XYZ file of C-alpha atoms in Angstrom:
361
model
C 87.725 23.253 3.836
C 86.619 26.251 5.766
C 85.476 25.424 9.215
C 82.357 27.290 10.309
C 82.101 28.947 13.561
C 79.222 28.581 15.922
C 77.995 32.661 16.578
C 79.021 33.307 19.792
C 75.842 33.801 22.360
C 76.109 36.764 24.726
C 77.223 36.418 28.067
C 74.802 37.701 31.038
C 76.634 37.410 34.195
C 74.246 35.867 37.284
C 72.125 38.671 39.008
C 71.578 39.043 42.687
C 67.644 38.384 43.422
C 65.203 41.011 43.935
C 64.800 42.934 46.985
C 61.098 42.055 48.582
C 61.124 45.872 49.558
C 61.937 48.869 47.251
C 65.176 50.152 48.268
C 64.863 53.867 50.031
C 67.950 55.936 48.657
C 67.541 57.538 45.200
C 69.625 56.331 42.671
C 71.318 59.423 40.789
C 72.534 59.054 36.907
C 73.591 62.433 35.547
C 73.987 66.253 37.216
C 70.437 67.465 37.827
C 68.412 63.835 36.989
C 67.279 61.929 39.994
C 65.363 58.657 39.547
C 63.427 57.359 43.060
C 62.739 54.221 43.188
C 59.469 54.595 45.133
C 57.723 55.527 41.793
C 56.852 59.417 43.817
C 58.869 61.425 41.477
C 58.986 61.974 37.549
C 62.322 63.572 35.750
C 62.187 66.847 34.420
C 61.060 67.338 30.858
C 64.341 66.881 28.384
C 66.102 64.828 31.406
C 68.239 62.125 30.255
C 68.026 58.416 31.611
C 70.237 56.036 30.428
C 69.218 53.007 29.240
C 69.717 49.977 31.674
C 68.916 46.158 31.222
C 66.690 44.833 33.985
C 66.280 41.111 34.508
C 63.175 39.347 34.658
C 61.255 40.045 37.327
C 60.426 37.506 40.396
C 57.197 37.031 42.012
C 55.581 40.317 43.193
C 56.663 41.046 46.727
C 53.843 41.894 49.649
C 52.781 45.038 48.999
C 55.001 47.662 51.220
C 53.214 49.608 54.482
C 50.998 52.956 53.323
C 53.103 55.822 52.794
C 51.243 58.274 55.896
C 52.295 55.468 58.177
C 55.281 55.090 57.763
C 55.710 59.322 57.379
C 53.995 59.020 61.210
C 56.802 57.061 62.691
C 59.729 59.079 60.388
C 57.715 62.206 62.573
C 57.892 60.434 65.858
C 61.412 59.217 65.448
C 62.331 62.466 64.431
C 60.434 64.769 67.213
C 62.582 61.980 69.927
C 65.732 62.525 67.955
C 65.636 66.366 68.369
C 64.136 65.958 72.171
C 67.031 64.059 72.698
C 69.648 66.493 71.216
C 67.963 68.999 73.282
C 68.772 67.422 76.404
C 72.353 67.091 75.464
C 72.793 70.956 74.646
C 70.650 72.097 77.684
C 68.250 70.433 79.278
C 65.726 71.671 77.389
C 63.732 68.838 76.297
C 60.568 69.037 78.159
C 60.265 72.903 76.452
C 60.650 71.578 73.454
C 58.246 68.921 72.966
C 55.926 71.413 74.548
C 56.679 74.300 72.121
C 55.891 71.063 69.229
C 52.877 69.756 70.521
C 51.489 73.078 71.771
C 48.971 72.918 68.989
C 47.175 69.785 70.279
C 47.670 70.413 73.965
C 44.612 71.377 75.952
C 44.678 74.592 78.452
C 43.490 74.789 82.040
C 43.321 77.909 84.760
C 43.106 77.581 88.077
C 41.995 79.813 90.994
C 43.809 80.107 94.028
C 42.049 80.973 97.422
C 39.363 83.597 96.396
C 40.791 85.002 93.140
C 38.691 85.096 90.662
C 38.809 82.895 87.968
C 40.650 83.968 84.338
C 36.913 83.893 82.339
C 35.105 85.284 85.012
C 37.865 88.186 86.028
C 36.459 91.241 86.153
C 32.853 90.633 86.642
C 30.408 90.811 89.516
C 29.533 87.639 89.098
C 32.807 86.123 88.673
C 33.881 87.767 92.215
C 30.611 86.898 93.934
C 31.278 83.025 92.723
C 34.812 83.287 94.042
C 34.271 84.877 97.393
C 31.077 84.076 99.015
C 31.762 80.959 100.417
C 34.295 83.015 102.628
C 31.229 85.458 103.915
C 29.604 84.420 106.853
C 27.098 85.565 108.796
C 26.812 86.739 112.539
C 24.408 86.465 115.155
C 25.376 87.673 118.660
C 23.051 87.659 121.568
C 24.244 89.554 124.558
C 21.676 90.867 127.322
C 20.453 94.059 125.597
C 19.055 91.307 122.629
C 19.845 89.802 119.291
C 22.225 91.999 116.671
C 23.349 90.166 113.281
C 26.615 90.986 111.444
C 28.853 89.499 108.946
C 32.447 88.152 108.667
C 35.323 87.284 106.598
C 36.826 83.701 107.321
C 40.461 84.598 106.822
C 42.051 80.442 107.754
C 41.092 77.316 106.840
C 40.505 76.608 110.265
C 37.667 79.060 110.825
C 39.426 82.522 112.293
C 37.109 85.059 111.221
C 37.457 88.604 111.064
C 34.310 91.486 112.085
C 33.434 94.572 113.589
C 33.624 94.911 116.786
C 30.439 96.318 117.484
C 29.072 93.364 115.842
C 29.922 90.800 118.690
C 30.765 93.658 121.486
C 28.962 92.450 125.036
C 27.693 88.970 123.201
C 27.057 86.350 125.370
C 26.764 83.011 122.629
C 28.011 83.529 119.078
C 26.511 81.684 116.200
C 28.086 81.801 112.740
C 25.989 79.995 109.373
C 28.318 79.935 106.619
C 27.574 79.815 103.249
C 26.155 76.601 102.589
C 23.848 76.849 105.825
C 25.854 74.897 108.272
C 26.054 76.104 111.686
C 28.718 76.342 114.300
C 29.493 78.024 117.701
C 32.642 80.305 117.810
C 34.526 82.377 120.721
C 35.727 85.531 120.846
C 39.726 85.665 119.950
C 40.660 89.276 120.337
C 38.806 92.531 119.754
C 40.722 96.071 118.943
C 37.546 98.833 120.020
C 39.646 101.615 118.547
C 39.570 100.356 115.121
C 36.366 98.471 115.320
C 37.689 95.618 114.695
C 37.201 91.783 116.312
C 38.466 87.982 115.538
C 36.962 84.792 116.820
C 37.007 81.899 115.870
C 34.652 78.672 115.115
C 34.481 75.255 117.443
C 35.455 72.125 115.261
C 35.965 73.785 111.815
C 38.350 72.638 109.283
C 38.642 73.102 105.332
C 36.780 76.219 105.274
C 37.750 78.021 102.172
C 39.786 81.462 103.361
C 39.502 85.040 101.534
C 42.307 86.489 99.832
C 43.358 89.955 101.921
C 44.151 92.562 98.924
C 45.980 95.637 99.492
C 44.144 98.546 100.116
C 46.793 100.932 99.114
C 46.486 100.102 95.586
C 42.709 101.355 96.145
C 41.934 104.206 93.878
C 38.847 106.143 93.584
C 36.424 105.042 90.761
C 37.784 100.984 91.130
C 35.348 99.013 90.930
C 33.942 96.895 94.413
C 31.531 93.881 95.607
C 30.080 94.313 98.691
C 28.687 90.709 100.327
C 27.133 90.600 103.763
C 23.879 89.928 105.429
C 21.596 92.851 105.896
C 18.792 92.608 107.435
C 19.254 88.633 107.832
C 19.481 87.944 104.256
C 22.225 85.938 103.891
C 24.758 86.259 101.183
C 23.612 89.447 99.493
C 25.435 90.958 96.976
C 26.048 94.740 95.691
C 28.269 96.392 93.318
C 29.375 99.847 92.734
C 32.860 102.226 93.147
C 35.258 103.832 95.605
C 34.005 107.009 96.028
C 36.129 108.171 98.099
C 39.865 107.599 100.802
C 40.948 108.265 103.941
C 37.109 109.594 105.459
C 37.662 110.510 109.112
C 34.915 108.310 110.156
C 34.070 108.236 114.075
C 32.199 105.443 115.580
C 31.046 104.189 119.038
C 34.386 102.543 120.927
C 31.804 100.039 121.696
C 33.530 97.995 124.732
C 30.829 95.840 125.781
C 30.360 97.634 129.118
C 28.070 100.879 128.038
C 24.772 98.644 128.335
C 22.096 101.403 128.527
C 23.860 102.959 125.438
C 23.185 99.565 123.472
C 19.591 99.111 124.781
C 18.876 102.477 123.327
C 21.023 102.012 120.214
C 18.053 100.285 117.359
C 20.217 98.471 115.152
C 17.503 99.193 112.398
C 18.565 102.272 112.207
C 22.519 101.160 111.153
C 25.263 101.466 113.001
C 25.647 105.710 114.226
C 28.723 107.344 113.185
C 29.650 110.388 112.675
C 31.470 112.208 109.610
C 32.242 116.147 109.245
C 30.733 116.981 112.872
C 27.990 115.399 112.108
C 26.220 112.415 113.425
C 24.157 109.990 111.567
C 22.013 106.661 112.376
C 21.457 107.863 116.164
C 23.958 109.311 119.192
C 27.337 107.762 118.774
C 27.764 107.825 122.517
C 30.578 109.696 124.428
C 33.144 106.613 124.179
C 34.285 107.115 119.973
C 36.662 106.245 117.824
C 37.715 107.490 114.688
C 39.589 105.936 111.737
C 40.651 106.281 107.949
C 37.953 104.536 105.468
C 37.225 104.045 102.168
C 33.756 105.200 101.461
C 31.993 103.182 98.431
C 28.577 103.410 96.689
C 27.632 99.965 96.925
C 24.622 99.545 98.807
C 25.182 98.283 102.418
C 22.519 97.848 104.940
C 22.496 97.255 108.836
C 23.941 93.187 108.809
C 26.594 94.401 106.309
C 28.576 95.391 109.337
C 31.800 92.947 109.309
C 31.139 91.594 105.753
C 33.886 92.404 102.401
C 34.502 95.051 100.106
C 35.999 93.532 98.106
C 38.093 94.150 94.531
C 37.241 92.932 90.766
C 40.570 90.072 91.120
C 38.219 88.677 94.131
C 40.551 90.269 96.630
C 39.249 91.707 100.144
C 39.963 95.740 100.622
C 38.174 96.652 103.166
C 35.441 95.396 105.956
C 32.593 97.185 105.856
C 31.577 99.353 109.028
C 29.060 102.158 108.381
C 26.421 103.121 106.458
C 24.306 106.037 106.098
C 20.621 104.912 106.050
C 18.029 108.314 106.643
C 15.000 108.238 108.506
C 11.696 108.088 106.764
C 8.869 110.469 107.845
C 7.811 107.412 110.024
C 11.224 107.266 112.174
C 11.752 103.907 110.522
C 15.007 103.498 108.168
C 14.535 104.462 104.942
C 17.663 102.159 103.507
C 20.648 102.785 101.630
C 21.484 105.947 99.843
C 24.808 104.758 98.918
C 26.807 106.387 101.391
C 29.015 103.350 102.861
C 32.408 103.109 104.629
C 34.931 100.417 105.279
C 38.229 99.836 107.329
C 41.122 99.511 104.901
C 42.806 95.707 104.762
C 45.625 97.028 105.695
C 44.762 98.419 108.906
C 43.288 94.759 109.472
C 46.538 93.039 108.270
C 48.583 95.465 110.761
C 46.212 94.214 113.526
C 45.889 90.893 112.980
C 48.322 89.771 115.327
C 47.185 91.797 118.492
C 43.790 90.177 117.745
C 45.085 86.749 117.764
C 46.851 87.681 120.907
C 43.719 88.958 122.328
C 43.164 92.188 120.838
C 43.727 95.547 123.333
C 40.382 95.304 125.978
Protein backbone atom coordinates (compact mmCIF):
# COMPACT_ATOMS: atom_id res chain seq x y z
CA UNK A 1 0.00 0.00 0.00
CA UNK A 2 1.55 3.25 -0.98
CA UNK A 3 0.67 6.04 1.33
CA UNK A 4 -0.11 9.32 -0.42
CA UNK A 5 1.31 12.51 0.66
CA UNK A 6 -0.65 15.65 1.20
CA UNK A 7 1.37 18.49 -1.34
CA UNK A 8 3.01 20.53 0.89
CA UNK A 9 1.46 24.34 0.92
CA UNK A 10 4.03 27.15 0.86
CA UNK A 11 5.07 28.82 3.80
CA UNK A 12 4.65 32.84 3.96
CA UNK A 13 6.21 34.01 7.06
CA UNK A 14 3.90 36.92 9.00
CA UNK A 15 4.56 40.50 7.55
CA UNK A 16 4.96 43.63 9.56
CA UNK A 17 1.81 46.04 8.72
CA UNK A 18 1.95 48.84 6.42
CA UNK A 19 3.43 52.08 7.15
CA UNK A 20 0.42 54.90 7.12
CA UNK A 21 3.20 57.18 5.51
CA UNK A 22 5.50 56.30 2.53
CA UNK A 23 8.84 55.80 3.87
CA UNK A 24 11.42 58.79 2.69
CA UNK A 25 14.84 56.96 1.89
CA UNK A 26 15.15 55.33 -1.56
CA UNK A 27 15.44 51.85 -1.62
CA UNK A 28 18.50 50.84 -3.99
CA UNK A 29 18.55 47.20 -5.84
CA UNK A 30 21.43 47.03 -8.31
CA UNK A 31 24.58 49.61 -9.29
CA UNK A 32 22.97 52.50 -11.16
CA UNK A 33 18.91 51.50 -10.45
CA UNK A 34 17.23 53.51 -7.79
CA UNK A 35 13.55 52.88 -6.98
CA UNK A 36 11.79 55.96 -4.70
CA UNK A 37 9.16 55.12 -3.04
CA UNK A 38 7.37 58.48 -3.40
CA UNK A 39 6.29 57.40 -6.96
CA UNK A 40 8.63 60.96 -8.31
CA UNK A 41 11.11 58.99 -10.19
CA UNK A 42 11.00 56.29 -13.11
CA UNK A 43 14.22 53.82 -13.80
CA UNK A 44 16.18 54.29 -16.71
CA UNK A 45 15.20 52.52 -19.89
CA UNK A 46 16.87 48.73 -19.83
CA UNK A 47 17.15 49.12 -15.81
CA UNK A 48 16.64 45.99 -14.03
CA UNK A 49 14.14 45.55 -11.00
CA UNK A 50 13.91 42.50 -9.40
CA UNK A 51 10.93 40.93 -8.84
CA UNK A 52 9.56 41.18 -5.17
CA UNK A 53 6.30 39.70 -3.55
CA UNK A 54 4.20 42.38 -1.88
CA UNK A 55 1.43 41.44 0.51
CA UNK A 56 -1.98 42.52 0.30
CA UNK A 57 -2.48 45.80 0.83
CA UNK A 58 -4.37 47.43 4.04
CA UNK A 59 -6.76 50.18 3.99
CA UNK A 60 -5.48 53.28 2.11
CA UNK A 61 -3.70 55.56 4.52
CA UNK A 62 -4.71 59.58 4.74
CA UNK A 63 -3.40 60.99 1.96
CA UNK A 64 0.31 62.48 2.86
CA UNK A 65 0.84 66.64 3.10
CA UNK A 66 1.40 68.39 -0.65
CA UNK A 67 4.79 68.05 -1.79
CA UNK A 68 5.60 72.34 -1.98
CA UNK A 69 4.75 72.25 1.68
CA UNK A 70 6.56 70.16 2.94
CA UNK A 71 9.71 71.40 0.35
CA UNK A 72 8.84 75.00 2.35
CA UNK A 73 9.70 73.73 5.74
CA UNK A 74 12.84 71.29 4.28
CA UNK A 75 13.87 75.28 3.00
CA UNK A 76 13.26 76.83 6.34
CA UNK A 77 14.87 74.10 8.34
CA UNK A 78 17.61 74.21 6.12
CA UNK A 79 18.24 78.22 5.78
CA UNK A 80 18.25 77.86 10.21
CA UNK A 81 20.58 74.93 9.94
CA UNK A 82 23.21 76.88 7.89
CA UNK A 83 22.41 80.29 10.02
CA UNK A 84 23.24 78.31 12.78
CA UNK A 85 26.56 76.80 11.49
CA UNK A 86 27.38 80.27 10.64
CA UNK A 87 27.33 81.44 14.03
CA UNK A 88 29.52 78.66 15.17
CA UNK A 89 32.37 79.43 12.51
CA UNK A 90 32.06 83.28 12.92
CA UNK A 91 29.44 85.06 13.93
CA UNK A 92 28.22 85.59 10.82
CA UNK A 93 24.70 84.71 10.90
CA UNK A 94 22.85 87.88 10.64
CA UNK A 95 25.04 88.41 7.05
CA UNK A 96 23.97 85.47 6.00
CA UNK A 97 20.36 85.33 6.20
CA UNK A 98 20.65 88.78 4.75
CA UNK A 99 22.82 87.80 1.73
CA UNK A 100 19.62 84.79 1.38
CA UNK A 101 16.76 86.83 1.70
CA UNK A 102 18.24 89.88 -0.05
CA UNK A 103 15.93 89.17 -2.93
CA UNK A 104 12.69 89.79 -0.99
CA UNK A 105 14.00 92.46 1.33
CA UNK A 106 12.77 95.98 0.75
CA UNK A 107 15.39 99.09 0.53
CA UNK A 108 15.20 102.43 2.30
CA UNK A 109 17.61 105.80 2.19
CA UNK A 110 17.71 108.19 4.52
CA UNK A 111 18.88 111.84 4.66
CA UNK A 112 20.81 113.18 7.32
CA UNK A 113 20.64 116.97 8.31
CA UNK A 114 20.38 118.78 4.87
CA UNK A 115 21.90 116.21 2.48
CA UNK A 116 20.11 115.60 -0.17
CA UNK A 117 18.29 112.67 -0.61
CA UNK A 118 19.81 109.46 -2.88
CA UNK A 119 16.81 110.02 -5.82
CA UNK A 120 16.87 113.53 -5.65
CA UNK A 121 20.97 113.97 -5.49
CA UNK A 122 22.09 116.09 -7.84
CA UNK A 123 19.17 118.17 -8.74
CA UNK A 124 17.97 121.67 -7.99
CA UNK A 125 15.11 120.53 -6.76
CA UNK A 126 16.33 117.80 -4.70
CA UNK A 127 18.74 120.47 -2.83
CA UNK A 128 16.06 123.15 -2.60
CA UNK A 129 13.70 120.30 -0.81
CA UNK A 130 16.59 119.43 1.48
CA UNK A 131 17.78 122.82 2.54
CA UNK A 132 15.19 125.42 2.70
CA UNK A 133 13.74 124.77 5.80
CA UNK A 134 17.28 125.84 7.17
CA UNK A 135 16.96 129.47 5.23
CA UNK A 136 15.51 132.06 7.11
CA UNK A 137 14.79 135.32 6.63
CA UNK A 138 15.94 138.69 8.32
CA UNK A 139 14.41 141.79 9.18
CA UNK A 140 16.44 144.31 11.24
CA UNK A 141 15.19 147.69 12.18
CA UNK A 142 17.78 150.00 13.58
CA UNK A 143 17.25 153.96 13.52
CA UNK A 144 18.32 154.70 9.92
CA UNK A 145 15.01 152.16 8.96
CA UNK A 146 14.05 148.68 7.96
CA UNK A 147 16.88 146.38 5.94
CA UNK A 148 15.93 142.54 5.25
CA UNK A 149 18.55 139.76 4.96
CA UNK A 150 18.77 136.10 5.16
CA UNK A 151 20.36 133.37 7.35
CA UNK A 152 21.51 129.94 7.74
CA UNK A 153 20.23 128.15 11.03
CA UNK A 154 23.36 126.17 11.76
CA UNK A 155 21.77 124.26 15.56
CA UNK A 156 18.81 122.82 16.39
CA UNK A 157 18.40 125.34 18.86
CA UNK A 158 18.14 128.32 16.52
CA UNK A 159 21.99 129.85 16.21
CA UNK A 160 21.92 131.40 12.96
CA UNK A 161 24.58 132.56 10.89
CA UNK A 162 24.47 136.22 8.48
CA UNK A 163 26.18 139.07 7.26
CA UNK A 164 27.01 141.43 9.29
CA UNK A 165 25.81 144.27 7.51
CA UNK A 166 22.57 142.60 7.57
CA UNK A 167 21.83 143.14 11.39
CA UNK A 168 24.80 145.90 11.93
CA UNK A 169 23.20 148.96 14.24
CA UNK A 170 19.64 146.88 14.53
CA UNK A 171 17.70 147.72 17.27
CA UNK A 172 14.80 144.50 17.29
CA UNK A 173 15.53 141.45 15.15
CA UNK A 174 12.78 139.42 13.66
CA UNK A 175 13.48 136.09 11.96
CA UNK A 176 10.26 134.04 9.86
CA UNK A 177 11.48 130.74 9.07
CA UNK A 178 10.38 128.65 6.55
CA UNK A 179 7.07 127.61 7.40
CA UNK A 180 6.06 131.33 8.41
CA UNK A 181 6.50 131.20 12.10
CA UNK A 182 7.97 134.07 13.76
CA UNK A 183 10.40 134.61 16.54
CA UNK A 184 12.60 137.36 18.16
CA UNK A 185 16.43 136.66 18.26
CA UNK A 186 19.61 138.60 19.80
CA UNK A 187 22.65 139.35 18.53
CA UNK A 188 25.47 136.56 19.61
CA UNK A 189 28.67 137.83 18.13
CA UNK A 190 29.50 139.77 14.98
CA UNK A 191 33.18 139.60 13.16
CA UNK A 192 32.97 143.26 10.84
CA UNK A 193 36.16 142.20 9.11
CA UNK A 194 34.75 139.23 7.53
CA UNK A 195 31.20 140.34 7.38
CA UNK A 196 30.09 137.98 9.25
CA UNK A 197 27.34 137.83 12.41
CA UNK A 198 25.52 135.00 14.71
CA UNK A 199 22.44 135.44 16.81
CA UNK A 200 20.35 133.52 17.92
CA UNK A 201 16.35 132.92 18.31
CA UNK A 202 14.22 133.29 21.83
CA UNK A 203 12.44 129.88 22.66
CA UNK A 204 13.45 127.78 19.58
CA UNK A 205 14.00 124.16 19.62
CA UNK A 206 13.95 121.32 16.82
CA UNK A 207 14.76 123.59 14.10
CA UNK A 208 16.24 121.55 11.37
CA UNK A 209 20.22 122.73 11.01
CA UNK A 210 22.22 123.04 7.52
CA UNK A 211 24.96 120.86 6.75
CA UNK A 212 28.39 123.24 6.54
CA UNK A 213 30.32 121.71 3.32
CA UNK A 214 33.81 122.40 2.67
CA UNK A 215 34.60 125.06 0.55
CA UNK A 216 37.98 123.88 -0.38
CA UNK A 217 36.68 121.14 -2.39
CA UNK A 218 34.93 124.13 -4.42
CA UNK A 219 36.01 124.09 -7.99
CA UNK A 220 35.10 126.37 -10.70
CA UNK A 221 32.21 125.18 -13.00
CA UNK A 222 30.44 123.02 -9.73
CA UNK A 223 27.33 123.40 -9.76
CA UNK A 224 25.37 125.82 -6.78
CA UNK A 225 21.76 126.76 -5.24
CA UNK A 226 21.47 129.97 -4.06
CA UNK A 227 18.23 130.43 -1.43
CA UNK A 228 17.55 133.73 0.26
CA UNK A 229 15.01 136.45 0.35
CA UNK A 230 15.46 139.25 -2.08
CA UNK A 231 13.52 141.80 -2.14
CA UNK A 232 11.17 140.19 0.71
CA UNK A 233 10.35 137.18 -1.18
CA UNK A 234 10.87 134.58 0.97
CA UNK A 235 12.50 131.36 0.08
CA UNK A 236 13.63 132.08 -3.46
CA UNK A 237 15.61 129.88 -5.25
CA UNK A 238 18.45 130.18 -8.10
CA UNK A 239 20.83 127.92 -9.71
CA UNK A 240 23.91 128.32 -11.67
CA UNK A 241 28.08 127.70 -11.29
CA UNK A 242 31.25 128.84 -9.54
CA UNK A 243 32.60 131.15 -11.70
CA UNK A 244 35.21 131.98 -10.07
CA UNK A 245 37.87 131.66 -6.27
CA UNK A 246 39.55 133.62 -4.09
CA UNK A 247 37.95 137.38 -5.55
CA UNK A 248 39.50 140.11 -3.40
CA UNK A 249 36.18 141.46 -2.59
CA UNK A 250 36.09 144.74 -0.29
CA UNK A 251 33.06 145.70 1.57
CA UNK A 252 31.88 148.33 4.13
CA UNK A 253 33.40 147.19 7.85
CA UNK A 254 29.95 148.13 8.72
CA UNK A 255 30.21 148.54 12.74
CA UNK A 256 26.96 149.89 13.54
CA UNK A 257 28.34 153.31 14.50
CA UNK A 258 28.78 155.13 10.84
CA UNK A 259 24.94 156.22 10.92
CA UNK A 260 24.96 158.97 8.23
CA UNK A 261 26.84 156.41 6.00
CA UNK A 262 23.74 153.94 6.41
CA UNK A 263 21.06 156.67 5.98
CA UNK A 264 22.65 157.40 2.68
CA UNK A 265 23.41 153.77 1.81
CA UNK A 266 19.70 152.60 -0.38
CA UNK A 267 19.68 149.06 0.17
CA UNK A 268 17.84 148.84 -3.30
CA UNK A 269 20.69 149.40 -4.80
CA UNK A 270 22.58 146.01 -3.11
CA UNK A 271 25.02 145.98 -0.84
CA UNK A 272 28.38 148.42 -2.38
CA UNK A 273 31.54 146.65 -2.71
CA UNK A 274 34.22 147.04 -4.46
CA UNK A 275 36.33 144.57 -6.80
CA UNK A 276 39.53 145.51 -9.06
CA UNK A 277 39.55 149.32 -7.78
CA UNK A 278 36.40 149.61 -8.56
CA UNK A 279 33.28 150.30 -6.67
CA UNK A 280 29.88 149.07 -7.38
CA UNK A 281 26.18 149.46 -5.79
CA UNK A 282 27.16 153.01 -4.21
CA UNK A 283 30.37 154.44 -1.94
CA UNK A 284 31.65 151.65 0.19
CA UNK A 285 32.54 154.16 2.85
CA UNK A 286 36.11 154.79 4.25
CA UNK A 287 35.78 151.92 7.05
CA UNK A 288 36.33 148.45 4.43
CA UNK A 289 37.11 145.22 4.55
CA UNK A 290 38.27 142.89 2.17
CA UNK A 291 38.11 139.07 1.94
CA UNK A 292 38.55 135.88 -0.34
CA UNK A 293 35.08 134.83 -2.15
CA UNK A 294 33.74 132.62 -4.40
CA UNK A 295 31.96 134.49 -7.08
CA UNK A 296 28.88 132.41 -8.69
CA UNK A 297 26.36 133.11 -11.50
CA UNK A 298 23.35 132.37 -9.70
CA UNK A 299 21.19 135.21 -9.51
CA UNK A 300 21.24 137.01 -6.08
CA UNK A 301 19.41 140.12 -5.30
CA UNK A 302 19.55 142.72 -2.34
CA UNK A 303 17.78 140.22 0.70
CA UNK A 304 20.14 137.45 -0.53
CA UNK A 305 22.67 138.98 1.78
CA UNK A 306 23.29 136.18 4.64
CA UNK A 307 21.37 133.40 2.77
CA UNK A 308 23.40 129.79 1.24
CA UNK A 309 25.33 128.89 -1.61
CA UNK A 310 25.06 125.98 -1.39
CA UNK A 311 26.46 122.49 -3.24
CA UNK A 312 24.47 119.72 -5.41
CA UNK A 313 24.93 116.97 -2.00
CA UNK A 314 22.73 119.87 -0.18
CA UNK A 315 25.85 121.07 1.57
CA UNK A 316 26.42 124.93 2.50
CA UNK A 317 29.76 126.56 0.73
CA UNK A 318 29.48 129.76 1.10
CA UNK A 319 27.08 132.77 2.52
CA UNK A 320 26.26 135.00 0.14
CA UNK A 321 27.49 138.76 0.53
CA UNK A 322 27.53 140.83 -2.69
CA UNK A 323 26.03 141.27 -5.71
CA UNK A 324 26.48 143.38 -8.62
CA UNK A 325 23.07 144.89 -9.61
CA UNK A 326 23.65 148.15 -12.38
CA UNK A 327 21.71 151.14 -12.41
CA UNK A 328 19.00 151.62 -14.94
CA UNK A 329 18.78 154.94 -16.88
CA UNK A 330 16.24 155.83 -14.06
CA UNK A 331 18.88 155.47 -11.03
CA UNK A 332 16.71 152.58 -9.90
CA UNK A 333 18.41 148.92 -9.81
CA UNK A 334 18.27 147.23 -12.75
CA UNK A 335 18.71 143.52 -10.97
CA UNK A 336 20.99 140.78 -11.29
CA UNK A 337 23.50 140.34 -14.01
CA UNK A 338 24.92 137.35 -12.46
CA UNK A 339 27.82 138.73 -10.89
CA UNK A 340 27.52 137.33 -7.12
CA UNK A 341 30.02 136.66 -4.30
CA UNK A 342 30.07 134.64 -1.15
CA UNK A 343 32.31 134.08 2.02
CA UNK A 344 33.80 130.60 1.86
CA UNK A 345 32.36 128.00 4.77
CA UNK A 346 35.41 127.68 5.85
CA UNK A 347 36.22 131.06 6.80
CA UNK A 348 32.74 130.76 8.71
CA UNK A 349 33.70 127.40 10.36
CA UNK A 350 37.18 129.10 11.48
CA UNK A 351 35.03 131.88 13.05
CA UNK A 352 32.44 130.29 14.52
CA UNK A 353 33.74 130.20 17.83
CA UNK A 354 34.78 133.96 18.25
CA UNK A 355 31.14 134.60 17.22
CA UNK A 356 29.71 132.49 19.85
CA UNK A 357 32.06 134.19 22.18
CA UNK A 358 30.91 137.47 21.00
CA UNK A 359 32.52 138.03 17.82
CA UNK A 360 35.59 140.93 17.74
CA UNK A 361 33.43 144.58 18.19
Amino acid sequence: MTDHQQPQQPYYPPQPPRPPYDPTQPVTTEPGTTIWPSGGHVPPSGGHVPPTFTPPAPPAPAPAAPLPHRRAKRGVGLLAAVAIAAAAVGGGTATLVQQLTADDAPTASGVSGTNVSASSKGTVAGVAQAVSPSIVEISANSSSGKSTGSGVIITGDGEIVTNNHVISGASSIAVQLSNGKTYRAKVVGTDPDKDLALIKLEGASGLKAATLGNSDDVKVGDEVVAIGSPEGLTGTVTSGIVSALDRDVTVAKDDGQDQQRQQQYDPRQGWPFEFGGQEFNGDTGSSKTTYKAIQTDASLNPGNSGGALINMNGEIIGINSAMYSPSSSNGSSAGSVGLGFAIPVNTLKADLDELRDGGTN
